[in-house]
Amino acid sequence: MPMTKSIAKYSMGVGDRFGLEGAAQLRAFQAAKDRGVAITPVWNKSNREHSLIGTRPEDVRAEAEAAVKSGQWRGDYFVDADHIGLATVDKFLAASDFFTIDVADSIGKPASDASMAKYVAEMQRFVGALRIPGVAEPVTVTTASLQEIAAKYLFAVEEAGRIYRHIVQAKGEGNFVTEVSFDEANTAQTPAELFFILAAAAREAIPVATVAPKFTGEFLKGIDYVGDSKRFAREFDEDLAVLAFAQKIFGLPAALKLSIHSGSDKFSLYPIIYRAIKKADAGLHLKTAGTTWLEEVIGLAAAGGEGLAFAKALYREALGRYDEMAKPYLTVIAIDRAALPTPTQVDAFSAQEFVETLEHNQACKRFNIHFRQMVHISFRLAAEKQPQYLALLKSNRSSIESHVTDNIFKRHIEPLFLGVGA
Ligand SMILES: [Zn+2]
């Protein structure tokens, strides 16, 4: 296994659509450090977000560096090329030192017959009842089940190997953190699948630092988990057990950990995950979506005046262009259009009413999960009016920054890494 840049036990990915909130985001990590928990910040932005807004990976690097400098952050930090493949990785090579290699699109594509046969032959040693410490029932492995897993995942892992080696050519071995992601697959991976995926990754000599499986249930953007949280808890425990076992057996990097592409705000899962990683003494990477953008809208609306007027006008336009806004996100949103307030209703909102409808406070009767998702996917409208939007962001700094910091610290870091409420 090649040397790899390591990432600390706990890390968290934050997104920032417009690149102004790096310092406010970093303050949440500083607050965690003050409470005795080290969490490494990772600024992530996917190719999709870059192209929808017109930013470049260099902008994220510059934002991160400026935040680290102004916040006098002495710890590690990373810039994540989020969800890249061979077709998109090149423009991230210079600016990124964390690469989320996304091979979900390659799942189910066939590897060569020779490659399949070789893999299945090498995995014969696991045929029978495979006992994974921490997994209650032994996993029954047969040649047929190995062939099935290989047919589904072997080509995808080989593709991850090709992408990894392409990055190595540009950046040199050991100079970046490697994540392999399957979270955008159609079905959740079973513990056995995860085990044999990791086996395949080790054969490709990919020094996987973090792996992002698809978990059971739905991880929609900016709203809570939708699914059976008891089943999630069981699967999550099993995944942790599989990782610890596979790490030893296949000689993967010692710091190998799970990455959860959360889409943000998975409040009902955070206590479950906190207890699981404590019990297993496991690390974790939590990737969040760009809900910092929503905190900007909340900060503007809370300020009233022009900020509130901008937020209302944006909502009106977003509804008028619904299909266009929703299109890139159809698989990760669940908006009931009938449950959305009309633009005329929203125009009559006070600042407080607007904020309460948007802010993710499940105890608030006014909170509207559909309204929240609608605003979340409408950031491109602000991108179209960038000079006006950025001027508003700049003139409402303090209101916005406190929302950005509190959102990351109180809603995510406290329950997930500090165990508040667990
Ligand atoms: Zn993802």
PDB file of N, CA, C and O and ligand atoms in Angstrom, residues 82-83 100 102 181 183-184 212 261 287, ligand 1:
ATOM      1  N   ASP A  82     -14.724  17.276  -4.983  1.00  0.00           N
ATOM      2  CA  ASP A  82     -15.854  16.454  -4.549  1.00  0.00           C
ATOM      3  C   ASP A  82     -16.532  15.787  -5.745  1.00  0.00           C
ATOM      4  O   ASP A  82     -16.951  16.459  -6.679  1.00  0.00           O
ATOM      5  N   HIS A  83     -16.651  14.480  -5.678  1.00  0.00           N
ATOM      6  CA  HIS A  83     -17.330  13.723  -6.741  1.00  0.00           C
ATOM      7  C   HIS A  83     -16.695  13.936  -8.110  1.00  0.00           C
ATOM      8  O   HIS A  83     -17.352  14.367  -9.060  1.00  0.00           O
ATOM      9  N   THR A 100     -12.439  13.114  -3.824  1.00  0.00           N
ATOM     10  CA  THR A 100     -13.541  12.169  -3.680  1.00  0.00           C
ATOM     11  C   THR A 100     -13.783  11.535  -5.042  1.00  0.00           C
ATOM     12  O   THR A 100     -14.377  12.140  -5.934  1.00  0.00           O
ATOM     13  N   ASP A 102     -15.546   9.399  -7.372  1.00  0.00           N
ATOM     14  CA  ASP A 102     -16.924   8.909  -7.443  1.00  0.00           C
ATOM     15  C   ASP A 102     -17.044   7.913  -8.588  1.00  0.00           C
ATOM     16  O   ASP A 102     -16.894   8.275  -9.753  1.00  0.00           O
ATOM     17  N   SER A 181     -16.103   7.028  -3.319  1.00  0.00           N
ATOM     18  CA  SER A 181     -17.523   7.165  -2.979  1.00  0.00           C
ATOM     19  C   SER A 181     -18.424   6.335  -3.879  1.00  0.00           C
ATOM     20  O   SER A 181     -18.250   6.279  -5.099  1.00  0.00           O
ATOM     21  N   ASP A 183     -21.825   6.567  -2.869  1.00  0.00           N
ATOM     22  CA  ASP A 183     -23.082   6.998  -2.240  1.00  0.00           C
ATOM     23  C   ASP A 183     -24.156   7.355  -3.254  1.00  0.00           C
ATOM     24  O   ASP A 183     -25.322   7.393  -2.917  1.00  0.00           O
ATOM     25  N   GLU A 184     -23.769   7.635  -4.482  1.00  0.00           N
ATOM     26  CA  GLU A 184     -24.796   7.952  -5.472  1.00  0.00           C
ATOM     27  C   GLU A 184     -25.227   6.718  -6.265  1.00  0.00           C
ATOM     28  O   GLU A 184     -25.764   6.820  -7.360  1.00  0.00           O
ATOM     29  N   ALA A 212     -17.141   6.230   1.172  1.00  0.00           N
ATOM     30  CA  ALA A 212     -18.525   6.704   1.314  1.00  0.00           C
ATOM     31  C   ALA A 212     -19.480   5.701   0.694  1.00  0.00           C
ATOM     32  O   ALA A 212     -19.698   5.715  -0.515  1.00  0.00           O
ATOM     33  N   HIS A 261     -21.943  11.141   3.267  1.00  0.00           N
ATOM     34  CA  HIS A 261     -22.377  12.269   2.443  1.00  0.00           C
ATOM     35  C   HIS A 261     -23.792  12.601   2.910  1.00  0.00           C
ATOM     36  O   HIS A 261     -24.765  12.023   2.448  1.00  0.00           O
ATOM     37  N   LYS A 287     -19.632  14.740   5.501  1.00  0.00           N
ATOM     38  CA  LYS A 287     -19.667  15.736   4.436  1.00  0.00           C
ATOM     39  C   LYS A 287     -21.035  16.408   4.453  1.00  0.00           C
ATOM     40  O   LYS A 287     -22.052  15.717   4.498  1.00  0.00           O
TER      41      LYS A 287
HETATM   42 ZN    ZN B   1     -21.963  12.289  -2.332  1.00  0.00          ZN
END
